[in-house]
Amino acid sequence: TFFFSSRRRHTRCREVSWARRCVQETGYQRRVHGDFKFKDMASAILDKAAIKIGWIGTGVMGKSMCRHLMKSGYNLFIFNRTKEKTEELVKEGAIYTEPENLAKMSDIVFTMLGYPHDVESVILGEKGILHSMKKGAYLIDHTTSSPALAEKIFLEAQKLGINSLDAPVSGGDVGAKAGKLAVMVGGNPEHLEFVKPLMQCYSANIALMGKAGFGQHTNCLLYTSDAADEGLGVDLGGRR
């Protein structure tokens, strides 16, 4: 379970004090200013044969995360800049395709890339997937990226009727292989509740940190301050 210590320490982001008041309770997200309560929307994605999932970025962590989804019964369209890194997953049943086609066919698209400039290029670039995704689709970025970029993607996606979440992960390749990652999410709580069953295939902890960009703000905190010593109940593991 995610929890934040009440011990007072210096902070480097003004959002930190807000984030510390967020906890996860019995599968739902609770905020100090009120409770988020959702009806069960998971049934909408329980038809594993029908839902179309796209995944861009099958490096060390991405490959393991994809594998957990596939072992759970989901079918995946995948892409990686270095095609050779998709070969194992293709042998296991994934379908390799180019980003534009992947975006057009998928109901939910995950990205797990190297750097913020990769995220911006793949999602918002001239041939970015956002331009090809269908209205009502979901975009989940697991990359360690920047809060400002996450907010920009959210706003652009919103204009197109696409649901965007920034969801950086902690736990490293060990956590990814074990399916024990921690996910820090920024965005609409109902959108998180909808895709949470998919994230649970490779994650042990999933917490809503706040609005768009707050997933990245929290992740930034972990690596730019002594937050790991402040009682943040997350097995940080190593970065990708």
PDB file of C-alpha atoms in Angstrom:
ATOM      1  CA  THR A   1       0.000   0.000   0.000  1.00  0.00           C
ATOM      2  CA  PHE A   2       1.155   3.504  -0.759  1.00  0.00           C
ATOM      3  CA  PHE A   3       1.463   5.746   2.240  1.00  0.00           C
ATOM      4  CA  PHE A   4       3.129   9.017   3.003  1.00  0.00           C
ATOM      5  CA  SER A   5       4.825   9.812   6.318  1.00  0.00           C
ATOM      6  CA  SER A   6       3.586  12.694   8.431  1.00  0.00           C
ATOM      7  CA  ARG A   7       7.128  13.594   9.473  1.00  0.00           C
ATOM      8  CA  ARG A   8       8.024  17.106   8.497  1.00  0.00           C
ATOM      9  CA  ARG A   9      10.926  17.431   6.101  1.00  0.00           C
ATOM     10  CA  HIS A  10      11.945  19.937   3.507  1.00  0.00           C
ATOM     11  CA  THR A  11      10.250  19.657   0.132  1.00  0.00           C
ATOM     12  CA  ARG A  12      11.306  20.633  -3.345  1.00  0.00           C
ATOM     13  CA  CYS A  13       7.952  20.662  -5.091  1.00  0.00           C
ATOM     14  CA  ARG A  14       4.950  22.611  -3.841  1.00  0.00           C
ATOM     15  CA  GLU A  15       2.726  19.690  -4.792  1.00  0.00           C
ATOM     16  CA  VAL A  16       4.463  17.372  -2.337  1.00  0.00           C
ATOM     17  CA  SER A  17       2.402  18.361   0.706  1.00  0.00           C
ATOM     18  CA  TRP A  18      -0.740  17.678  -1.318  1.00  0.00           C
ATOM     19  CA  ALA A  19       0.600  14.369  -2.568  1.00  0.00           C
ATOM     20  CA  ARG A  20       1.406  13.194   0.932  1.00  0.00           C
ATOM     21  CA  ARG A  21      -2.283  13.406   1.779  1.00  0.00           C
ATOM     22  CA  CYS A  22      -3.157  10.922  -0.971  1.00  0.00           C
ATOM     23  CA  VAL A  23      -3.435   7.280  -0.023  1.00  0.00           C
ATOM     24  CA  GLN A  24      -4.797   4.137  -1.591  1.00  0.00           C
ATOM     25  CA  GLU A  25      -7.486   2.313   0.331  1.00  0.00           C
ATOM     26  CA  THR A  26      -8.976  -1.007  -0.720  1.00  0.00           C
ATOM     27  CA  GLY A  27      -8.506  -0.433  -4.404  1.00  0.00           C
ATOM     28  CA  TYR A  28      -9.898   3.083  -4.480  1.00  0.00           C
ATOM     29  CA  GLN A  29      -8.228   6.463  -4.295  1.00  0.00           C
ATOM     30  CA  ARG A  30      -9.026   8.754  -1.357  1.00  0.00           C
ATOM     31  CA  ARG A  31      -8.171  12.447  -1.188  1.00  0.00           C
ATOM     32  CA  VAL A  32      -8.309  14.620   1.925  1.00  0.00           C
ATOM     33  CA  HIS A  33     -10.841  16.982   0.394  1.00  0.00           C
ATOM     34  CA  GLY A  34     -13.267  14.191  -0.420  1.00  0.00           C
ATOM     35  CA  ASP A  35     -13.672  10.563  -1.417  1.00  0.00           C
ATOM     36  CA  PHE A  36     -13.526   9.390  -4.997  1.00  0.00           C
ATOM     37  CA  LYS A  37     -16.056   6.581  -5.369  1.00  0.00           C
ATOM     38  CA  PHE A  38     -16.568   4.748  -8.622  1.00  0.00           C
ATOM     39  CA  LYS A  39     -18.905   2.121  -9.900  1.00  0.00           C
ATOM     40  CA  ASP A  40     -17.184  -0.957 -11.233  1.00  0.00           C
ATOM     41  CA  MET A  41     -16.171  -0.205 -14.800  1.00  0.00           C
ATOM     42  CA  ALA A  42     -13.790  -3.145 -15.062  1.00  0.00           C
ATOM     43  CA  SER A  43     -16.430  -5.275 -16.786  1.00  0.00           C
ATOM     44  CA  ALA A  44     -15.970  -3.126 -19.883  1.00  0.00           C
ATOM     45  CA  ILE A  45     -12.518  -4.581 -20.429  1.00  0.00           C
ATOM     46  CA  LEU A  46     -13.056  -8.123 -19.197  1.00  0.00           C
ATOM     47  CA  ASP A  47     -13.624  -9.397 -22.736  1.00  0.00           C
ATOM     48  CA  LYS A  48      -9.933 -10.039 -23.287  1.00  0.00           C
ATOM     49  CA  ALA A  49     -10.409 -11.371 -26.787  1.00  0.00           C
ATOM     50  CA  ALA A  50     -12.218  -8.234 -27.934  1.00  0.00           C
ATOM     51  CA  ILE A  51     -10.198  -5.397 -26.424  1.00  0.00           C
ATOM     52  CA  LYS A  52      -7.308  -4.174 -28.551  1.00  0.00           C
ATOM     53  CA  ILE A  53      -4.170  -3.112 -26.703  1.00  0.00           C
ATOM     54  CA  GLY A  54      -1.186  -1.361 -28.243  1.00  0.00           C
ATOM     55  CA  TRP A  55       2.238  -1.117 -26.593  1.00  0.00           C
ATOM     56  CA  ILE A  56       5.125   1.067 -27.762  1.00  0.00           C
ATOM     57  CA  GLY A  57       8.488   0.454 -26.124  1.00  0.00           C
ATOM     58  CA  THR A  58       9.543  -3.137 -25.436  1.00  0.00           C
ATOM     59  CA  GLY A  59      12.869  -2.576 -23.715  1.00  0.00           C
ATOM     60  CA  VAL A  60      13.867  -4.407 -20.543  1.00  0.00           C
ATOM     61  CA  MET A  61      10.881  -3.245 -18.505  1.00  0.00           C
ATOM     62  CA  GLY A  62       8.390  -2.848 -21.330  1.00  0.00           C
ATOM     63  CA  LYS A  63       8.926  -6.406 -22.514  1.00  0.00           C
ATOM     64  CA  SER A  64       8.205  -7.839 -19.069  1.00  0.00           C
ATOM     65  CA  MET A  65       5.111  -5.672 -18.670  1.00  0.00           C
ATOM     66  CA  CYS A  66       3.805  -6.808 -22.052  1.00  0.00           C
ATOM     67  CA  ARG A  67       4.474 -10.409 -21.119  1.00  0.00           C
ATOM     68  CA  HIS A  68       2.349 -10.098 -17.979  1.00  0.00           C
ATOM     69  CA  LEU A  69      -0.539  -8.712 -20.026  1.00  0.00           C
ATOM     70  CA  MET A  70      -0.221 -11.547 -22.532  1.00  0.00           C
ATOM     71  CA  LYS A  71      -0.067 -14.171 -19.780  1.00  0.00           C
ATOM     72  CA  SER A  72      -3.268 -12.647 -18.412  1.00  0.00           C
ATOM     73  CA  GLY A  73      -4.953 -13.353 -21.740  1.00  0.00           C
ATOM     74  CA  TYR A  74      -4.740 -10.024 -23.562  1.00  0.00           C
ATOM     75  CA  ASN A  75      -3.718  -9.694 -27.208  1.00  0.00           C
ATOM     76  CA  LEU A  76      -1.147  -7.011 -28.007  1.00  0.00           C
ATOM     77  CA  PHE A  77      -0.027  -4.923 -30.954  1.00  0.00           C
ATOM     78  CA  ILE A  78       3.557  -3.889 -30.262  1.00  0.00           C
ATOM     79  CA  PHE A  79       6.239  -1.593 -31.640  1.00  0.00           C
ATOM     80  CA  ASN A  80       9.810  -0.813 -30.711  1.00  0.00           C
ATOM     81  CA  ARG A  81      12.307   1.380 -32.534  1.00  0.00           C
ATOM     82  CA  THR A  82      14.762  -1.531 -32.479  1.00  0.00           C
ATOM     83  CA  LYS A  83      12.593  -4.229 -34.008  1.00  0.00           C
ATOM     84  CA  GLU A  84      14.801  -7.047 -32.736  1.00  0.00           C
ATOM     85  CA  LYS A  85      13.642  -6.257 -29.199  1.00  0.00           C
ATOM     86  CA  THR A  86      10.112  -7.315 -30.128  1.00  0.00           C
ATOM     87  CA  GLU A  87      11.029 -10.741 -31.500  1.00  0.00           C
ATOM     88  CA  GLU A  88      10.519 -12.703 -28.272  1.00  0.00           C
ATOM     89  CA  LEU A  89       7.085 -11.200 -27.740  1.00  0.00           C
ATOM     90  CA  VAL A  90       6.090 -11.839 -31.354  1.00  0.00           C
ATOM     91  CA  LYS A  91       7.049 -15.506 -30.923  1.00  0.00           C
ATOM     92  CA  GLU A  92       4.794 -15.546 -27.865  1.00  0.00           C
ATOM     93  CA  GLY A  93       1.831 -14.176 -29.813  1.00  0.00           C
ATOM     94  CA  ALA A  94       2.121 -10.384 -29.992  1.00  0.00           C
ATOM     95  CA  ILE A  95       1.640  -8.662 -33.351  1.00  0.00           C
ATOM     96  CA  TYR A  96       4.318  -6.247 -34.527  1.00  0.00           C
ATOM     97  CA  THR A  97       3.082  -3.184 -36.400  1.00  0.00           C
ATOM     98  CA  GLU A  98       4.090   0.424 -37.041  1.00  0.00           C
ATOM     99  CA  PRO A  99       2.968   3.129 -34.567  1.00  0.00           C
ATOM    100  CA  GLU A 100       0.380   4.741 -36.834  1.00  0.00           C
ATOM    101  CA  ASN A 101      -1.370   1.450 -37.492  1.00  0.00           C
ATOM    102  CA  LEU A 102      -1.052   0.423 -33.848  1.00  0.00           C
ATOM    103  CA  ALA A 103      -2.714   3.660 -32.762  1.00  0.00           C
ATOM    104  CA  LYS A 104      -5.568   3.285 -35.257  1.00  0.00           C
ATOM    105  CA  MET A 105      -6.373  -0.266 -34.173  1.00  0.00           C
ATOM    106  CA  SER A 106      -5.996   0.002 -30.400  1.00  0.00           C
ATOM    107  CA  ASP A 107      -8.574   0.846 -27.768  1.00  0.00           C
ATOM    108  CA  ILE A 108      -5.815   1.399 -25.208  1.00  0.00           C
ATOM    109  CA  VAL A 109      -2.230   2.412 -25.986  1.00  0.00           C
ATOM    110  CA  PHE A 110       0.663   2.158 -23.519  1.00  0.00           C
ATOM    111  CA  THR A 111       4.040   3.814 -24.008  1.00  0.00           C
ATOM    112  CA  MET A 112       7.234   2.898 -22.150  1.00  0.00           C
ATOM    113  CA  LEU A 113      10.012   4.906 -23.740  1.00  0.00           C
ATOM    114  CA  GLY A 114      13.478   6.140 -22.888  1.00  0.00           C
ATOM    115  CA  TYR A 115      13.356   9.914 -22.470  1.00  0.00           C
ATOM    116  CA  PRO A 116      10.890  12.825 -22.566  1.00  0.00           C
ATOM    117  CA  HIS A 117      11.959  13.789 -26.097  1.00  0.00           C
ATOM    118  CA  ASP A 118      11.048  10.261 -27.206  1.00  0.00           C
ATOM    119  CA  VAL A 119       7.624  10.641 -25.610  1.00  0.00           C
ATOM    120  CA  GLU A 120       7.027  13.982 -27.293  1.00  0.00           C
ATOM    121  CA  SER A 121       8.094  12.667 -30.682  1.00  0.00           C
ATOM    122  CA  VAL A 122       6.108   9.412 -30.506  1.00  0.00           C
ATOM    123  CA  ILE A 123       2.921  10.991 -29.133  1.00  0.00           C
ATOM    124  CA  LEU A 124       2.868  14.604 -30.349  1.00  0.00           C
ATOM    125  CA  GLY A 125       5.306  14.616 -33.259  1.00  0.00           C
ATOM    126  CA  GLU A 126       4.464  15.086 -36.925  1.00  0.00           C
ATOM    127  CA  LYS A 127       3.682  11.375 -37.125  1.00  0.00           C
ATOM    128  CA  GLY A 128       2.664  11.117 -33.480  1.00  0.00           C
ATOM    129  CA  ILE A 129       0.193   8.443 -32.449  1.00  0.00           C
ATOM    130  CA  LEU A 130      -2.225  10.954 -30.925  1.00  0.00           C
ATOM    131  CA  HIS A 131      -3.219  12.014 -34.435  1.00  0.00           C
ATOM    132  CA  SER A 132      -4.140   8.423 -35.323  1.00  0.00           C
ATOM    133  CA  MET A 133      -5.907   7.268 -32.169  1.00  0.00           C
ATOM    134  CA  LYS A 134      -9.664   6.947 -32.220  1.00  0.00           C
ATOM    135  CA  LYS A 135     -11.978   9.089 -30.128  1.00  0.00           C
ATOM    136  CA  GLY A 136     -12.616   7.554 -26.734  1.00  0.00           C
ATOM    137  CA  ALA A 137      -9.353   5.589 -26.722  1.00  0.00           C
ATOM    138  CA  TYR A 138      -6.993   5.586 -23.730  1.00  0.00           C
ATOM    139  CA  LEU A 139      -3.335   6.636 -23.707  1.00  0.00           C
ATOM    140  CA  ILE A 140      -1.160   5.619 -20.744  1.00  0.00           C
ATOM    141  CA  ASP A 141       2.443   6.797 -20.630  1.00  0.00           C
ATOM    142  CA  HIS A 142       4.628   4.779 -18.243  1.00  0.00           C
ATOM    143  CA  THR A 143       7.817   6.615 -19.193  1.00  0.00           C
ATOM    144  CA  THR A 144       9.741   8.620 -16.611  1.00  0.00           C
ATOM    145  CA  SER A 145       9.082  11.981 -18.228  1.00  0.00           C
ATOM    146  CA  SER A 146       8.341  15.614 -17.299  1.00  0.00           C
ATOM    147  CA  PRO A 147       5.208  16.985 -15.598  1.00  0.00           C
ATOM    148  CA  ALA A 148       4.923  19.795 -18.153  1.00  0.00           C
ATOM    149  CA  LEU A 149       4.974  17.338 -21.042  1.00  0.00           C
ATOM    150  CA  ALA A 150       2.402  15.139 -19.323  1.00  0.00           C
ATOM    151  CA  GLU A 151       0.086  18.127 -18.957  1.00  0.00           C
ATOM    152  CA  LYS A 152       0.633  19.081 -22.598  1.00  0.00           C
ATOM    153  CA  ILE A 153      -0.224  15.575 -23.770  1.00  0.00           C
ATOM    154  CA  PHE A 154      -3.330  15.540 -21.573  1.00  0.00           C
ATOM    155  CA  LEU A 155      -4.605  18.806 -23.047  1.00  0.00           C
ATOM    156  CA  GLU A 156      -3.925  17.778 -26.628  1.00  0.00           C
ATOM    157  CA  ALA A 157      -5.538  14.394 -26.059  1.00  0.00           C
ATOM    158  CA  GLN A 158      -8.569  16.046 -24.470  1.00  0.00           C
ATOM    159  CA  LYS A 159      -9.109  18.134 -27.603  1.00  0.00           C
ATOM    160  CA  LEU A 160      -9.311  14.904 -29.602  1.00  0.00           C
ATOM    161  CA  GLY A 161     -11.570  13.073 -27.172  1.00  0.00           C
ATOM    162  CA  ILE A 162      -8.747  10.777 -26.023  1.00  0.00           C
ATOM    163  CA  ASN A 163      -8.249   9.864 -22.359  1.00  0.00           C
ATOM    164  CA  SER A 164      -4.661  10.395 -21.221  1.00  0.00           C
ATOM    165  CA  LEU A 165      -2.880   9.320 -18.022  1.00  0.00           C
ATOM    166  CA  ASP A 166       0.734   9.919 -17.001  1.00  0.00           C
ATOM    167  CA  ALA A 167       1.759   6.838 -15.055  1.00  0.00           C
ATOM    168  CA  PRO A 168       5.498   6.512 -14.399  1.00  0.00           C
ATOM    169  CA  VAL A 169       6.560   3.339 -12.624  1.00  0.00           C
ATOM    170  CA  SER A 170       9.037   2.391  -9.939  1.00  0.00           C
ATOM    171  CA  GLY A 171      10.561  -0.992  -9.242  1.00  0.00           C
ATOM    172  CA  GLY A 172      13.042  -1.434 -12.083  1.00  0.00           C
ATOM    173  CA  ASP A 173      13.499  -4.483 -14.251  1.00  0.00           C
ATOM    174  CA  VAL A 174      13.254  -6.771 -11.205  1.00  0.00           C
ATOM    175  CA  GLY A 175       9.849  -5.348 -10.304  1.00  0.00           C
ATOM    176  CA  ALA A 176       8.712  -5.517 -13.921  1.00  0.00           C
ATOM    177  CA  LYS A 177       9.661  -9.184 -14.241  1.00  0.00           C
ATOM    178  CA  ALA A 178       7.953 -10.025 -10.965  1.00  0.00           C
ATOM    179  CA  GLY A 179       4.840  -7.990 -11.779  1.00  0.00           C
ATOM    180  CA  LYS A 180       5.394  -5.916  -8.637  1.00  0.00           C
ATOM    181  CA  LEU A 181       5.792  -2.393  -9.988  1.00  0.00           C
ATOM    182  CA  ALA A 182       4.507   0.718  -8.252  1.00  0.00           C
ATOM    183  CA  VAL A 183       2.554   3.091 -10.509  1.00  0.00           C
ATOM    184  CA  MET A 184       2.089   6.805  -9.761  1.00  0.00           C
ATOM    185  CA  VAL A 185      -0.785   8.180 -11.825  1.00  0.00           C
ATOM    186  CA  GLY A 186      -1.863  11.654 -12.856  1.00  0.00           C
ATOM    187  CA  GLY A 187      -5.198  12.288 -14.561  1.00  0.00           C
ATOM    188  CA  ASN A 188      -8.922  11.640 -14.334  1.00  0.00           C
ATOM    189  CA  PRO A 189      -9.778   9.138 -11.548  1.00  0.00           C
ATOM    190  CA  GLU A 190     -12.490   7.479 -13.629  1.00  0.00           C
ATOM    191  CA  HIS A 191     -10.034   6.891 -16.453  1.00  0.00           C
ATOM    192  CA  LEU A 192      -7.627   5.246 -14.020  1.00  0.00           C
ATOM    193  CA  GLU A 193     -10.381   3.074 -12.610  1.00  0.00           C
ATOM    194  CA  PHE A 194     -11.200   1.893 -16.121  1.00  0.00           C
ATOM    195  CA  VAL A 195      -7.653   0.778 -17.025  1.00  0.00           C
ATOM    196  CA  LYS A 196      -6.582  -0.342 -13.554  1.00  0.00           C
ATOM    197  CA  PRO A 197      -7.306  -4.048 -14.220  1.00  0.00           C
ATOM    198  CA  LEU A 198      -4.717  -3.916 -16.991  1.00  0.00           C
ATOM    199  CA  MET A 199      -2.111  -2.185 -14.819  1.00  0.00           C
ATOM    200  CA  GLN A 200      -2.694  -4.763 -12.100  1.00  0.00           C
ATOM    201  CA  CYS A 201      -1.294  -7.421 -14.420  1.00  0.00           C
ATOM    202  CA  TYR A 202       2.206  -6.047 -13.820  1.00  0.00           C
ATOM    203  CA  SER A 203       1.837  -3.844 -10.731  1.00  0.00           C
ATOM    204  CA  ALA A 204       1.543  -4.378  -6.987  1.00  0.00           C
ATOM    205  CA  ASN A 205       0.656  -0.778  -6.119  1.00  0.00           C
ATOM    206  CA  ILE A 206      -1.279   1.781  -8.148  1.00  0.00           C
ATOM    207  CA  ALA A 207      -2.018   5.220  -6.719  1.00  0.00           C
ATOM    208  CA  LEU A 208      -3.712   8.301  -8.088  1.00  0.00           C
ATOM    209  CA  MET A 209      -1.514  11.300  -7.242  1.00  0.00           C
ATOM    210  CA  GLY A 210      -3.805  13.988  -8.605  1.00  0.00           C
ATOM    211  CA  LYS A 211      -4.516  15.779 -11.862  1.00  0.00           C
ATOM    212  CA  ALA A 212      -2.559  15.390 -15.109  1.00  0.00           C
ATOM    213  CA  GLY A 213       1.167  15.731 -14.504  1.00  0.00           C
ATOM    214  CA  PHE A 214       1.019  14.719 -10.845  1.00  0.00           C
ATOM    215  CA  GLY A 215       2.206  11.192 -11.579  1.00  0.00           C
ATOM    216  CA  GLN A 216       5.358  12.685 -13.038  1.00  0.00           C
ATOM    217  CA  HIS A 217       5.625  15.238 -10.205  1.00  0.00           C
ATOM    218  CA  THR A 218       5.619  12.406  -7.668  1.00  0.00           C
ATOM    219  CA  ASN A 219       8.120  10.351  -9.623  1.00  0.00           C
ATOM    220  CA  CYS A 220      10.350  13.419  -9.927  1.00  0.00           C
ATOM    221  CA  LEU A 221      10.211  13.832  -6.170  1.00  0.00           C
ATOM    222  CA  LEU A 222      11.440  10.308  -5.613  1.00  0.00           C
ATOM    223  CA  TYR A 223      14.622  10.970  -7.523  1.00  0.00           C
ATOM    224  CA  THR A 224      15.312  14.616  -6.694  1.00  0.00           C
ATOM    225  CA  SER A 225      14.937  14.591  -2.919  1.00  0.00           C
ATOM    226  CA  ASP A 226      15.283  12.255   0.027  1.00  0.00           C
ATOM    227  CA  ALA A 227      11.647  11.155  -0.336  1.00  0.00           C
ATOM    228  CA  ALA A 228      12.685   7.519  -0.262  1.00  0.00           C
ATOM    229  CA  ASP A 229      13.741   8.113   3.363  1.00  0.00           C
ATOM    230  CA  GLU A 230      10.570   9.972   4.283  1.00  0.00           C
ATOM    231  CA  GLY A 231       8.521   6.818   4.604  1.00  0.00           C
ATOM    232  CA  LEU A 232       7.130   6.575   1.069  1.00  0.00           C
ATOM    233  CA  GLY A 233       5.839   3.020   1.093  1.00  0.00           C
ATOM    234  CA  VAL A 234       7.090   1.999  -2.342  1.00  0.00           C
ATOM    235  CA  ASP A 235       9.759  -0.527  -3.238  1.00  0.00           C
ATOM    236  CA  LEU A 236      11.749   1.765  -5.507  1.00  0.00           C
ATOM    237  CA  GLY A 237      14.026  -0.884  -6.917  1.00  0.00           C
ATOM    238  CA  GLY A 238      16.064   0.536  -9.765  1.00  0.00           C
ATOM    239  CA  ARG A 239      15.292   2.751 -12.699  1.00  0.00           C
ATOM    240  CA  ARG A 240      15.063   1.364 -16.202  1.00  0.00           C
TER     241      ARG A 240
END
